[in-house]
């Protein structure tokens, strides 16, 4: 009898425990309604209307405004190169020479030909004086002598210019040839950048649509990796009228003034060019933009009940530091969500933070 009572008590206790467990599970599965305490705190920022010009951003290398591309006047074997890239040079300094073996032989040939032409002319003159030679023979001998003199002058000129001398005070920025190589007449051998004070430019390549927006005189801001804490001002000084066939970009030259800062050819520069054309933009903080993809993005705006948000698509013009300038999407909208926007969805309840 006691055993039967114990079994009944155990079953009753187990049943009550099971009921309690099911009730607890039922309470856990029941959806919880969102209350004001579950609302996401957000902060609104006023949308500003501004008139700006979209900058053209490009990069390039600092170089001298005056650059000289030097070459040999005649072809030949390079005998000696006296400078290396990065080396400072003075105007008139000897940079390289050709092997003169062939050139000296050409000068000797021209000298011998000129001497023969002189002897021929003297003999014909004497014969003409004795009426033993015709006027035509005298004229031909005179012409032959003149030609021989000119050939000698050319050979001597080439002999004198079988070398390269710097045309400016500057720095060797490129060396295209090495000793022992053959070079043809006019082939680039050196690039020399003048190092006159405050005579510096940055040359950048821009796309055709950006080139069309620019003109000589447009302002620019320049930053250098060598001086990350400094910003330099400049102006567009030259614009190419044809695209580079290798990259299809148009070269734009920006003249900059380094002031007291030391510049050198080859410094890497980032340039922001300011076209004259401008338009209206809606300006918002960058943290207001969610799901940005290229020129497309979204912002959250407060609904009329002031308790929910609406996800609104926008068109991005460009980014300026921590601000985004929008071209479309915010017509008639005065404020956008900034703080808290990263945690929002289109079904979120919100409450405004005190500014």
PDB file of N, CA and C in Angstrom, residues 14 41 50 54 59 65 86-87 94 103 105 120 128 153 160 174 181 192 228 242 244 255 274 276 290 314 341:
ATOM      1  N   UNK A  14       5.877  14.745 -10.989  1.00  0.00           N
ATOM      2  CA  UNK A  14       6.416  14.826 -12.347  1.00  0.00           C
ATOM      3  C   UNK A  14       5.481  15.541 -13.275  1.00  0.00           C
ATOM      4  N   UNK A  41      18.107  54.823 -29.913  1.00  0.00           N
ATOM      5  CA  UNK A  41      18.346  56.276 -29.845  1.00  0.00           C
ATOM      6  C   UNK A  41      19.080  56.764 -31.093  1.00  0.00           C
ATOM      7  N   UNK A  50      24.358  73.665 -50.434  1.00  0.00           N
ATOM      8  CA  UNK A  50      25.594  74.374 -50.758  1.00  0.00           C
ATOM      9  C   UNK A  50      25.788  74.406 -52.267  1.00  0.00           C
ATOM     10  N   UNK A  54      32.633  70.204 -58.280  1.00  0.00           N
ATOM     11  CA  UNK A  54      33.186  68.886 -57.985  1.00  0.00           C
ATOM     12  C   UNK A  54      34.654  68.855 -58.388  1.00  0.00           C
ATOM     13  N   UNK A  59      46.832  62.210 -59.582  1.00  0.00           N
ATOM     14  CA  UNK A  59      48.147  62.121 -58.946  1.00  0.00           C
ATOM     15  C   UNK A  59      49.234  62.154 -60.011  1.00  0.00           C
ATOM     16  N   UNK A  65      59.646  72.882 -63.962  1.00  0.00           N
ATOM     17  CA  UNK A  65      58.873  73.451 -65.067  1.00  0.00           C
ATOM     18  C   UNK A  65      59.686  73.461 -66.346  1.00  0.00           C
ATOM     19  N   UNK A  86      69.705  61.257 -60.660  1.00  0.00           N
ATOM     20  CA  UNK A  86      69.674  61.927 -59.370  1.00  0.00           C
ATOM     21  C   UNK A  86      70.847  62.843 -59.105  1.00  0.00           C
ATOM     22  N   UNK A  87      71.816  62.858 -59.997  1.00  0.00           N
ATOM     23  CA  UNK A  87      73.019  63.673 -59.789  1.00  0.00           C
ATOM     24  C   UNK A  87      72.789  65.104 -60.252  1.00  0.00           C
ATOM     25  N   UNK A  94      79.912  68.249 -69.086  1.00  0.00           N
ATOM     26  CA  UNK A  94      79.970  67.104 -69.993  1.00  0.00           C
ATOM     27  C   UNK A  94      79.257  65.915 -69.366  1.00  0.00           C
ATOM     28  N   UNK A 103      84.133  58.684 -86.321  1.00  0.00           N
ATOM     29  CA  UNK A 103      83.932  60.113 -86.557  1.00  0.00           C
ATOM     30  C   UNK A 103      85.243  60.776 -86.978  1.00  0.00           C
ATOM     31  N   UNK A 105      87.688  59.358 -88.483  1.00  0.00           N
ATOM     32  CA  UNK A 105      87.987  58.904 -89.846  1.00  0.00           C
ATOM     33  C   UNK A 105      87.201  59.713 -90.873  1.00  0.00           C
ATOM     34  N   UNK A 120      92.846  70.832-107.295  1.00  0.00           N
ATOM     35  CA  UNK A 120      92.164  70.813-108.594  1.00  0.00           C
ATOM     36  C   UNK A 120      91.772  72.222-109.026  1.00  0.00           C
ATOM     37  N   UNK A 128      93.036  77.905-117.040  1.00  0.00           N
ATOM     38  CA  UNK A 128      92.069  78.869-117.580  1.00  0.00           C
ATOM     39  C   UNK A 128      92.766  80.182-117.918  1.00  0.00           C
ATOM     40  N   UNK A 153      83.306  71.001 -92.993  1.00  0.00           N
ATOM     41  CA  UNK A 153      82.653  71.722 -91.890  1.00  0.00           C
ATOM     42  C   UNK A 153      81.664  70.814 -91.169  1.00  0.00           C
ATOM     43  N   UNK A 160      82.734  67.681 -83.069  1.00  0.00           N
ATOM     44  CA  UNK A 160      82.601  68.515 -81.870  1.00  0.00           C
ATOM     45  C   UNK A 160      81.360  68.156 -81.058  1.00  0.00           C
ATOM     46  N   UNK A 174      66.413  61.222 -65.557  1.00  0.00           N
ATOM     47  CA  UNK A 174      66.375  59.952 -66.288  1.00  0.00           C
ATOM     48  C   UNK A 174      67.659  59.786 -67.087  1.00  0.00           C
ATOM     49  N   UNK A 181      76.564  50.928 -75.552  1.00  0.00           N
ATOM     50  CA  UNK A 181      75.371  50.754 -76.372  1.00  0.00           C
ATOM     51  C   UNK A 181      75.446  51.631 -77.619  1.00  0.00           C
ATOM     52  N   UNK A 192      66.947  66.158 -68.074  1.00  0.00           N
ATOM     53  CA  UNK A 192      67.478  67.070 -67.063  1.00  0.00           C
ATOM     54  C   UNK A 192      66.365  68.005 -66.618  1.00  0.00           C
ATOM     55  N   UNK A 228      53.329  65.033 -45.435  1.00  0.00           N
ATOM     56  CA  UNK A 228      51.899  64.735 -45.261  1.00  0.00           C
ATOM     57  C   UNK A 228      51.126  65.792 -44.482  1.00  0.00           C
ATOM     58  N   UNK A 242      45.797  67.036 -76.915  1.00  0.00           N
ATOM     59  CA  UNK A 242      45.602  65.695 -77.465  1.00  0.00           C
ATOM     60  C   UNK A 242      45.891  64.687 -76.361  1.00  0.00           C
ATOM     61  N   UNK A 244      47.233  61.264 -74.549  1.00  0.00           N
ATOM     62  CA  UNK A 244      48.395  60.384 -74.654  1.00  0.00           C
ATOM     63  C   UNK A 244      47.941  59.072 -75.299  1.00  0.00           C
ATOM     64  N   UNK A 255      51.317  74.370 -61.857  1.00  0.00           N
ATOM     65  CA  UNK A 255      52.507  75.051 -61.319  1.00  0.00           C
ATOM     66  C   UNK A 255      52.277  75.321 -59.836  1.00  0.00           C
ATOM     67  N   UNK A 274      40.154  72.422 -59.011  1.00  0.00           N
ATOM     68  CA  UNK A 274      38.848  73.039 -58.807  1.00  0.00           C
ATOM     69  C   UNK A 274      38.352  73.677 -60.101  1.00  0.00           C
ATOM     70  N   UNK A 276      35.866  75.713 -62.705  1.00  0.00           N
ATOM     71  CA  UNK A 276      35.099  76.942 -62.485  1.00  0.00           C
ATOM     72  C   UNK A 276      33.605  76.654 -62.361  1.00  0.00           C
ATOM     73  N   UNK A 290      24.316  55.048 -45.539  1.00  0.00           N
ATOM     74  CA  UNK A 290      24.363  53.605 -45.288  1.00  0.00           C
ATOM     75  C   UNK A 290      24.276  52.884 -46.629  1.00  0.00           C
ATOM     76  N   UNK A 314      19.619  57.875 -52.214  1.00  0.00           N
ATOM     77  CA  UNK A 314      20.218  59.160 -52.593  1.00  0.00           C
ATOM     78  C   UNK A 314      21.278  58.917 -53.658  1.00  0.00           C
ATOM     79  N   UNK A 341      22.479  55.531 -37.092  1.00  0.00           N
ATOM     80  CA  UNK A 341      21.997  55.071 -38.393  1.00  0.00           C
ATOM     81  C   UNK A 341      22.494  53.669 -38.730  1.00  0.00           C
TER      82      UNK A 341
END
